[in-house]
JSON list of C-alpha atoms and ligand atoms in Angstrom, two decimals:
[
{"chain": "A", "resi": 10, "resn": "MET", "atom": "CA", "xyz": [11.32, -4.42, -16.84]},
{"chain": "A", "resi": 11, "resn": "ILE", "atom": "CA", "xyz": [10.34, -1.00, -15.54]},
{"chain": "A", "resi": 12, "resn": "GLU", "atom": "CA", "xyz": [7.02, -1.34, -13.70]},
{"chain": "A", "resi": 13, "resn": "ARG", "atom": "CA", "xyz": [4.75, 0.87, -11.64]},
{"chain": "A", "resi": 14, "resn": "THR", "atom": "CA", "xyz": [2.93, -0.30, -8.54]},
{"chain": "A", "resi": 15, "resn": "LEU", "atom": "CA", "xyz": [0.63, 1.15, -5.92]},
{"chain": "A", "resi": 16, "resn": "SER", "atom": "CA", "xyz": [1.94, 1.54, -2.39]},
{"chain": "A", "resi": 17, "resn": "ILE", "atom": "CA", "xyz": [-0.10, 2.66, 0.61]},
{"chain": "A", "resi": 18, "resn": "ILE", "atom": "CA", "xyz": [1.28, 3.58, 4.01]},
{"chain": "A", "resi": 19, "resn": "LYS", "atom": "CA", "xyz": [-1.77, 2.49, 6.00]},
{"chain": "A", "resi": 20, "resn": "PRO", "atom": "CA", "xyz": [-3.26, 4.55, 8.88]},
{"chain": "A", "resi": 21, "resn": "ASP", "atom": "CA", "xyz": [-1.15, 2.71, 11.50]},
{"chain": "A", "resi": 22, "resn": "GLY", "atom": "CA", "xyz": [2.06, 3.66, 9.66]},
{"chain": "A", "resi": 23, "resn": "VAL", "atom": "CA", "xyz": [1.06, 7.33, 9.48]},
{"chain": "A", "resi": 24, "resn": "LYS", "atom": "CA", "xyz": [0.14, 7.37, 13.20]},
{"chain": "A", "resi": 25, "resn": "LYS", "atom": "CA", "xyz": [3.50, 5.78, 14.08]},
{"chain": "A", "resi": 26, "resn": "LYS", "atom": "CA", "xyz": [5.28, 8.65, 12.25]},
{"chain": "A", "resi": 27, "resn": "ILE", "atom": "CA", "xyz": [7.31, 6.32, 10.05]},
{"chain": "A", "resi": 28, "resn": "ILE", "atom": "CA", "xyz": [6.35, 7.78, 6.66]},
{"chain": "A", "resi": 29, "resn": "GLY", "atom": "CA", "xyz": [9.93, 8.97, 6.19]},
{"chain": "A", "resi": 30, "resn": "ASP", "atom": "CA", "xyz": [11.47, 5.65, 7.15]},
{"chain": "A", "resi": 31, "resn": "ILE", "atom": "CA", "xyz": [9.20, 3.72, 4.79]},
{"chain": "A", "resi": 32, "resn": "ILE", "atom": "CA", "xyz": [9.81, 6.01, 1.84]},
{"chain": "A", "resi": 33, "resn": "GLY", "atom": "CA", "xyz": [13.56, 5.85, 2.61]},
{"chain": "A", "resi": 34, "resn": "ARG", "atom": "CA", "xyz": [13.43, 2.07, 2.37]},
{"chain": "A", "resi": 35, "resn": "PHE", "atom": "CA", "xyz": [11.75, 2.32, -1.04]},
{"chain": "A", "resi": 36, "resn": "GLU", "atom": "CA", "xyz": [14.25, 4.86, -2.36]},
{"chain": "A", "resi": 37, "resn": "LYS", "atom": "CA", "xyz": [17.26, 2.92, -1.05]},
{"chain": "A", "resi": 38, "resn": "GLY", "atom": "CA", "xyz": [15.72, -0.23, -2.51]},
{"chain": "A", "resi": 39, "resn": "GLY", "atom": "CA", "xyz": [15.67, 1.23, -6.01]},
{"chain": "A", "resi": 40, "resn": "LEU", "atom": "CA", "xyz": [12.05, 2.38, -6.16]},
{"chain": "A", "resi": 41, "resn": "LYS", "atom": "CA", "xyz": [11.21, 5.91, -7.23]},
{"chain": "A", "resi": 42, "resn": "VAL", "atom": "CA", "xyz": [8.13, 7.77, -5.93]},
{"chain": "A", "resi": 43, "resn": "VAL", "atom": "CA", "xyz": [6.44, 9.11, -9.07]},
{"chain": "A", "resi": 44, "resn": "ALA", "atom": "CA", "xyz": [3.10, 10.11, -7.49]},
{"chain": "A", "resi": 45, "resn": "MET", "atom": "CA", "xyz": [2.14, 10.73, -3.88]},
{"chain": "A", "resi": 46, "resn": "ARG", "atom": "CA", "xyz": [-0.78, 12.06, -1.84]},
{"chain": "A", "resi": 47, "resn": "MET", "atom": "CA", "xyz": [-2.23, 11.83, 1.67]},
{"chain": "A", "resi": 48, "resn": "VAL", "atom": "CA", "xyz": [-5.80, 10.58, 1.76]},
{"chain": "A", "resi": 49, "resn": "HIS", "atom": "CA", "xyz": [-8.33, 9.80, 4.48]},
{"chain": "A", "resi": 50, "resn": "MET", "atom": "CA", "xyz": [-10.48, 7.19, 2.73]},
{"chain": "A", "resi": 51, "resn": "SER", "atom": "CA", "xyz": [-14.18, 7.01, 3.43]},
{"chain": "A", "resi": 52, "resn": "LYS", "atom": "CA", "xyz": [-15.56, 3.59, 4.31]},
{"chain": "A", "resi": 53, "resn": "ARG", "atom": "CA", "xyz": [-17.00, 3.42, 0.78]},
{"chain": "A", "resi": 54, "resn": "GLU", "atom": "CA", "xyz": [-13.64, 4.29, -0.82]},
{"chain": "A", "resi": 55, "resn": "ALA", "atom": "CA", "xyz": [-11.90, 1.62, 1.27]},
{"chain": "A", "resi": 56, "resn": "GLU", "atom": "CA", "xyz": [-14.58, -0.89, 0.27]},
{"chain": "A", "resi": 57, "resn": "GLY", "atom": "CA", "xyz": [-14.02, -0.02, -3.39]},
{"chain": "A", "resi": 58, "resn": "PHE", "atom": "CA", "xyz": [-10.27, -0.38, -3.08]},
{"chain": "A", "resi": 59, "resn": "TYR", "atom": "CA", "xyz": [-10.52, -3.79, -1.40]},
{"chain": "A", "resi": 60, "resn": "ALA", "atom": "CA", "xyz": [-13.54, -5.02, -3.43]},
{"chain": "A", "resi": 61, "resn": "VAL", "atom": "CA", "xyz": [-11.59, -8.16, -4.37]},
{"chain": "A", "resi": 62, "resn": "HIS", "atom": "CA", "xyz": [-11.82, -9.19, -0.69]},
{"chain": "A", "resi": 63, "resn": "LYS", "atom": "CA", "xyz": [-15.55, -8.45, -0.26]},
{"chain": "A", "resi": 64, "resn": "ASP", "atom": "CA", "xyz": [-16.44, -12.07, 0.57]},
{"chain": "A", "resi": 65, "resn": "LYS", "atom": "CA", "xyz": [-13.68, -12.49, 3.14]},
{"chain": "A", "resi": 66, "resn": "PRO", "atom": "CA", "xyz": [-14.58, -12.56, 6.85]},
{"chain": "A", "resi": 67, "resn": "PHE", "atom": "CA", "xyz": [-12.17, -9.67, 7.54]},
{"chain": "A", "resi": 68, "resn": "TYR", "atom": "CA", "xyz": [-13.60, -7.29, 4.86]},
{"chain": "A", "resi": 69, "resn": "SER", "atom": "CA", "xyz": [-15.68, -5.17, 7.24]},
{"chain": "A", "resi": 70, "resn": "SER", "atom": "CA", "xyz": [-12.94, -4.84, 9.84]},
{"chain": "A", "resi": 71, "resn": "LEU", "atom": "CA", "xyz": [-10.27, -4.20, 7.17]},
{"chain": "A", "resi": 72, "resn": "THR", "atom": "CA", "xyz": [-12.25, -1.39, 5.55]},
{"chain": "A", "resi": 73, "resn": "ASP", "atom": "CA", "xyz": [-12.99, 0.13, 9.00]},
{"chain": "A", "resi": 74, "resn": "PHE", "atom": "CA", "xyz": [-9.24, 0.13, 9.66]},
{"chain": "A", "resi": 75, "resn": "MET", "atom": "CA", "xyz": [-8.34, 1.56, 6.25]},
{"chain": "A", "resi": 76, "resn": "SER", "atom": "CA", "xyz": [-10.84, 4.42, 6.73]},
{"chain": "A", "resi": 77, "resn": "SER", "atom": "CA", "xyz": [-9.82, 5.08, 10.36]},
{"chain": "A", "resi": 78, "resn": "GLY", "atom": "CA", "xyz": [-7.29, 7.83, 9.58]},
{"chain": "A", "resi": 79, "resn": "PRO", "atom": "CA", "xyz": [-5.06, 9.35, 6.94]},
{"chain": "A", "resi": 80, "resn": "ALA", "atom": "CA", "xyz": [-2.93, 7.15, 4.71]},
{"chain": "A", "resi": 81, "resn": "VAL", "atom": "CA", "xyz": [-0.22, 7.93, 2.16]},
{"chain": "A", "resi": 82, "resn": "VAL", "atom": "CA", "xyz": [-0.84, 6.65, -1.36]},
{"chain": "A", "resi": 83, "resn": "MET", "atom": "CA", "xyz": [2.06, 6.46, -3.80]},
{"chain": "A", "resi": 84, "resn": "ILE", "atom": "CA", "xyz": [3.02, 5.11, -7.17]},
{"chain": "A", "resi": 85, "resn": "LEU", "atom": "CA", "xyz": [6.44, 3.45, -7.03]},
{"chain": "A", "resi": 86, "resn": "GLU", "atom": "CA", "xyz": [8.39, 2.94, -10.23]},
{"chain": "A", "resi": 87, "resn": "GLY", "atom": "CA", "xyz": [11.44, 0.82, -10.95]},
{"chain": "A", "resi": 88, "resn": "ASP", "atom": "CA", "xyz": [12.84, -2.37, -12.40]},
{"chain": "A", "resi": 89, "resn": "GLY", "atom": "CA", "xyz": [10.57, -5.18, -11.20]},
{"chain": "A", "resi": 90, "resn": "ALA", "atom": "CA", "xyz": [8.80, -2.69, -8.94]},
{"chain": "A", "resi": 91, "resn": "ILE", "atom": "CA", "xyz": [5.84, -4.94, -8.10]},
{"chain": "A", "resi": 92, "resn": "ALA", "atom": "CA", "xyz": [7.92, -7.80, -6.67]},
{"chain": "A", "resi": 93, "resn": "LYS", "atom": "CA", "xyz": [10.54, -5.47, -5.21]},
{"chain": "A", "resi": 94, "resn": "ASN", "atom": "CA", "xyz": [7.88, -3.59, -3.23]},
{"chain": "A", "resi": 95, "resn": "ARG", "atom": "CA", "xyz": [6.37, -6.86, -1.95]},
{"chain": "A", "resi": 96, "resn": "GLN", "atom": "CA", "xyz": [9.86, -7.98, -0.91]},
{"chain": "A", "resi": 97, "resn": "LEU", "atom": "CA", "xyz": [10.52, -4.77, 1.04]},
{"chain": "A", "resi": 98, "resn": "MET", "atom": "CA", "xyz": [7.05, -5.06, 2.67]},
{"chain": "A", "resi": 99, "resn": "GLY", "atom": "CA", "xyz": [7.36, -8.67, 3.84]},
{"chain": "A", "resi": 100, "resn": "ALA", "atom": "CA", "xyz": [4.60, -11.25, 4.33]},
{"chain": "A", "resi": 101, "resn": "THR", "atom": "CA", "xyz": [1.01, -10.18, 5.08]},
{"chain": "A", "resi": 102, "resn": "ASP", "atom": "CA", "xyz": [1.30, -11.48, 8.66]},
{"chain": "A", "resi": 103, "resn": "PRO", "atom": "CA", "xyz": [4.06, -9.47, 10.39]},
{"chain": "A", "resi": 104, "resn": "LYS", "atom": "CA", "xyz": [4.88, -12.53, 12.53]},
{"chain": "A", "resi": 105, "resn": "LYS", "atom": "CA", "xyz": [5.78, -14.42, 9.35]},
{"chain": "A", "resi": 106, "resn": "ALA", "atom": "CA", "xyz": [7.53, -11.52, 7.60]},
{"chain": "A", "resi": 107, "resn": "ASP", "atom": "CA", "xyz": [11.28, -11.82, 7.01]},
{"chain": "A", "resi": 108, "resn": "ALA", "atom": "CA", "xyz": [13.55, -9.86, 9.33]},
{"chain": "A", "resi": 109, "resn": "GLY", "atom": "CA", "xyz": [14.43, -6.46, 7.90]},
{"chain": "A", "resi": 110, "resn": "THR", "atom": "CA", "xyz": [11.09, -5.98, 6.12]},
{"chain": "A", "resi": 111, "resn": "ILE", "atom": "CA", "xyz": [8.68, -3.12, 6.81]},
{"chain": "A", "resi": 112, "resn": "ARG", "atom": "CA", "xyz": [5.95, -5.37, 8.19]},
{"chain": "A", "resi": 113, "resn": "ALA", "atom": "CA", "xyz": [8.39, -7.25, 10.45]},
{"chain": "A", "resi": 114, "resn": "ALA", "atom": "CA", "xyz": [9.60, -3.92, 11.81]},
{"chain": "A", "resi": 115, "resn": "TYR", "atom": "CA", "xyz": [6.28, -2.14, 12.26]},
{"chain": "A", "resi": 116, "resn": "GLY", "atom": "CA", "xyz": [3.26, -4.40, 11.68]},
{"chain": "A", "resi": 117, "resn": "THR", "atom": "CA", "xyz": [0.90, -4.96, 14.61]},
{"chain": "A", "resi": 118, "resn": "SER", "atom": "CA", "xyz": [-1.24, -7.83, 13.31]},
{"chain": "A", "resi": 119, "resn": "ILE", "atom": "CA", "xyz": [-2.20, -9.63, 10.11]},
{"chain": "A", "resi": 120, "resn": "GLU", "atom": "CA", "xyz": [-4.71, -6.81, 9.53]},
{"chain": "A", "resi": 121, "resn": "VAL", "atom": "CA", "xyz": [-2.83, -3.79, 10.88]},
{"chain": "A", "resi": 122, "resn": "ASN", "atom": "CA", "xyz": [0.28, -4.38, 8.81]},
{"chain": "A", "resi": 123, "resn": "THR", "atom": "CA", "xyz": [1.48, -0.87, 7.89]},
{"chain": "A", "resi": 124, "resn": "VAL", "atom": "CA", "xyz": [1.75, -1.07, 4.10]},
{"chain": "A", "resi": 125, "resn": "HIS", "atom": "CA", "xyz": [-0.10, -2.19, 0.98]},
{"chain": "A", "resi": 126, "resn": "GLY", "atom": "CA", "xyz": [1.48, -3.19, -2.32]},
{"chain": "A", "resi": 127, "resn": "SER", "atom": "CA", "xyz": [-0.10, -4.34, -5.58]},
{"chain": "A", "resi": 128, "resn": "ASP", "atom": "CA", "xyz": [0.45, -8.05, -6.26]},
{"chain": "A", "resi": 129, "resn": "ALA", "atom": "CA", "xyz": [0.48, -8.28, -10.10]},
{"chain": "A", "resi": 130, "resn": "PRO", "atom": "CA", "xyz": [0.61, -6.08, -13.23]},
{"chain": "A", "resi": 131, "resn": "GLU", "atom": "CA", "xyz": [-3.21, -6.12, -13.59]},
{"chain": "A", "resi": 132, "resn": "THR", "atom": "CA", "xyz": [-3.88, -5.08, -9.99]},
{"chain": "A", "resi": 133, "resn": "ALA", "atom": "CA", "xyz": [-1.09, -2.50, -10.17]},
{"chain": "A", "resi": 134, "resn": "ALA", "atom": "CA", "xyz": [-2.82, -0.92, -13.17]},
{"chain": "A", "resi": 135, "resn": "THR", "atom": "CA", "xyz": [-6.29, -0.79, -11.59]},
{"chain": "A", "resi": 136, "resn": "GLU", "atom": "CA", "xyz": [-5.01, 0.25, -8.15]},
{"chain": "A", "resi": 137, "resn": "THR", "atom": "CA", "xyz": [-2.81, 3.09, -9.40]},
{"chain": "A", "resi": 138, "resn": "ALA", "atom": "CA", "xyz": [-5.74, 4.36, -11.49]},
{"chain": "A", "resi": 139, "resn": "TYR", "atom": "CA", "xyz": [-8.02, 4.18, -8.43]},
{"chain": "A", "resi": 140, "resn": "PHE", "atom": "CA", "xyz": [-6.04, 7.01, -6.79]},
{"chain": "A", "resi": 141, "resn": "PHE", "atom": "CA", "xyz": [-4.14, 8.85, -9.54]},
{"chain": "A", "resi": 142, "resn": "SER", "atom": "CA", "xyz": [-4.80, 10.33, -12.94]},
{"chain": "A", "resi": 143, "resn": "ASP", "atom": "CA", "xyz": [-2.08, 10.56, -15.60]},
{"chain": "A", "resi": 144, "resn": "ILE", "atom": "CA", "xyz": [-1.21, 14.19, -14.85]},
{"chain": "A", "resi": 145, "resn": "GLU", "atom": "CA", "xyz": [-0.53, 13.35, -11.19]},
{"chain": "A", "resi": 146, "resn": "ARG", "atom": "CA", "xyz": [2.28, 10.98, -12.15]},
{"chain": "A", "resi": 147, "resn": "PHE", "atom": "CA", "xyz": [5.73, 12.47, -12.77]},
{"chain": "A", "resi": 148, "resn": "THR", "atom": "CA", "xyz": [8.89, 11.68, -14.67]},
{"chain": "A", "resi": 149, "resn": "TYR", "atom": "CA", "xyz": [12.31, 12.61, -13.26]},
{"chain": "B", "resi": 209, "resn": "LIG", "atom": "P1", "xyz": [-1.47, -8.36, 1.11]},
{"chain": "B", "resi": 209, "resn": "LIG", "atom": "O1", "xyz": [-1.76, -6.97, 1.67]},
{"chain": "B", "resi": 209, "resn": "LIG", "atom": "O2", "xyz": [-0.20, -8.93, 1.67]},
{"chain": "B", "resi": 209, "resn": "LIG", "atom": "O3", "xyz": [-1.53, -8.41, -0.40]},
{"chain": "B", "resi": 209, "resn": "LIG", "atom": "P2", "xyz": [-4.08, -9.66, 1.11]},
{"chain": "B", "resi": 209, "resn": "LIG", "atom": "O4", "xyz": [-4.30, -11.13, 1.28]},
{"chain": "B", "resi": 209, "resn": "LIG", "atom": "O5", "xyz": [-4.29, -9.09, -0.24]},
{"chain": "B", "resi": 209, "resn": "LIG", "atom": "O6", "xyz": [-2.62, -9.34, 1.68]},
{"chain": "B", "resi": 209, "resn": "LIG", "atom": "O7", "xyz": [-5.04, -8.94, 2.14]},
{"chain": "B", "resi": 209, "resn": "LIG", "atom": "C1", "xyz": [-5.28, -7.55, 2.06]},
{"chain": "B", "resi": 209, "resn": "LIG", "atom": "C2", "xyz": [-5.20, -6.97, 3.46]},
{"chain": "B", "resi": 209, "resn": "LIG", "atom": "O8", "xyz": [-6.26, -7.54, 4.25]},
{"chain": "B", "resi": 209, "resn": "LIG", "atom": "C3", "xyz": [-3.93, -7.32, 4.25]},
{"chain": "B", "resi": 209, "resn": "LIG", "atom": "O9", "xyz": [-2.85, -6.48, 3.97]},
{"chain": "B", "resi": 209, "resn": "LIG", "atom": "C4", "xyz": [-4.41, -7.16, 5.67]},
{"chain": "B", "resi": 209, "resn": "LIG", "atom": "O10", "xyz": [-4.49, -5.78, 6.05]},
{"chain": "B", "resi": 209, "resn": "LIG", "atom": "C5", "xyz": [-5.82, -7.72, 5.58]},
{"chain": "B", "resi": 209, "resn": "LIG", "atom": "N1", "xyz": [-5.87, -9.16, 5.87]},
{"chain": "B", "resi": 209, "resn": "LIG", "atom": "C6", "xyz": [-5.41, -10.19, 5.12]},
{"chain": "B", "resi": 209, "resn": "LIG", "atom": "N2", "xyz": [-5.65, -11.38, 5.69]},
{"chain": "B", "resi": 209, "resn": "LIG", "atom": "C7", "xyz": [-6.29, -11.10, 6.85]},
{"chain": "B", "resi": 209, "resn": "LIG", "atom": "C8", "xyz": [-6.80, -11.92, 7.91]},
{"chain": "B", "resi": 209, "resn": "LIG", "atom": "O11", "xyz": [-6.72, -13.16, 7.90]},
{"chain": "B", "resi": 209, "resn": "LIG", "atom": "N3", "xyz": [-7.39, -11.26, 8.96]},
{"chain": "B", "resi": 209, "resn": "LIG", "atom": "C9", "xyz": [-7.51, -9.91, 9.01]},
{"chain": "B", "resi": 209, "resn": "LIG", "atom": "N4", "xyz": [-7.05, -9.11, 8.04]},
{"chain": "B", "resi": 209, "resn": "LIG", "atom": "C10", "xyz": [-6.43, -9.69, 6.98]},
{"chain": "B", "resi": 210, "resn": "LIG", "atom": "MG1", "xyz": [-3.14, -8.11, -1.66]}
]
């Protein structure tokens, strides 16, 4: 089934200058970029994005990190895009991520782990709408 999912290249990925490599992995993996923008989230915007984690001990540190510099937000589209993106990303903790995944290659820690990907159809819908309106999403 053709799905759409939200991807973020987090501030550590932008600083490492691996935007091109990460997007290349998505494109080679069968995911199409149908919306894309660079954004430097405010603390409040990062808190809104990660509201589901507001009771976790790492919420404050995570939202500091996510608002620490520019990030790249994208909508990826493709067959089974949600799971495919998660597969290309690897496990949350880079130490546990499969070899060949983005987080295994570039992640620094369980928090500073280079990429975000929606985890289900419902979160994909709310997360893509958090950053993009309908006219910012393209067909090609
Ligand atoms: P996910 O990004 O693989 O879906 P989530 O559990 O949804 O992982 O957590 C969201 C983000 O919060 C992670 O990508 C990571 O940046 C951060 N995070 C998750 N667990 C921890 C932790 O135990 N300590 C610090 N940061 C964490
Ligand atoms: Mg998650």
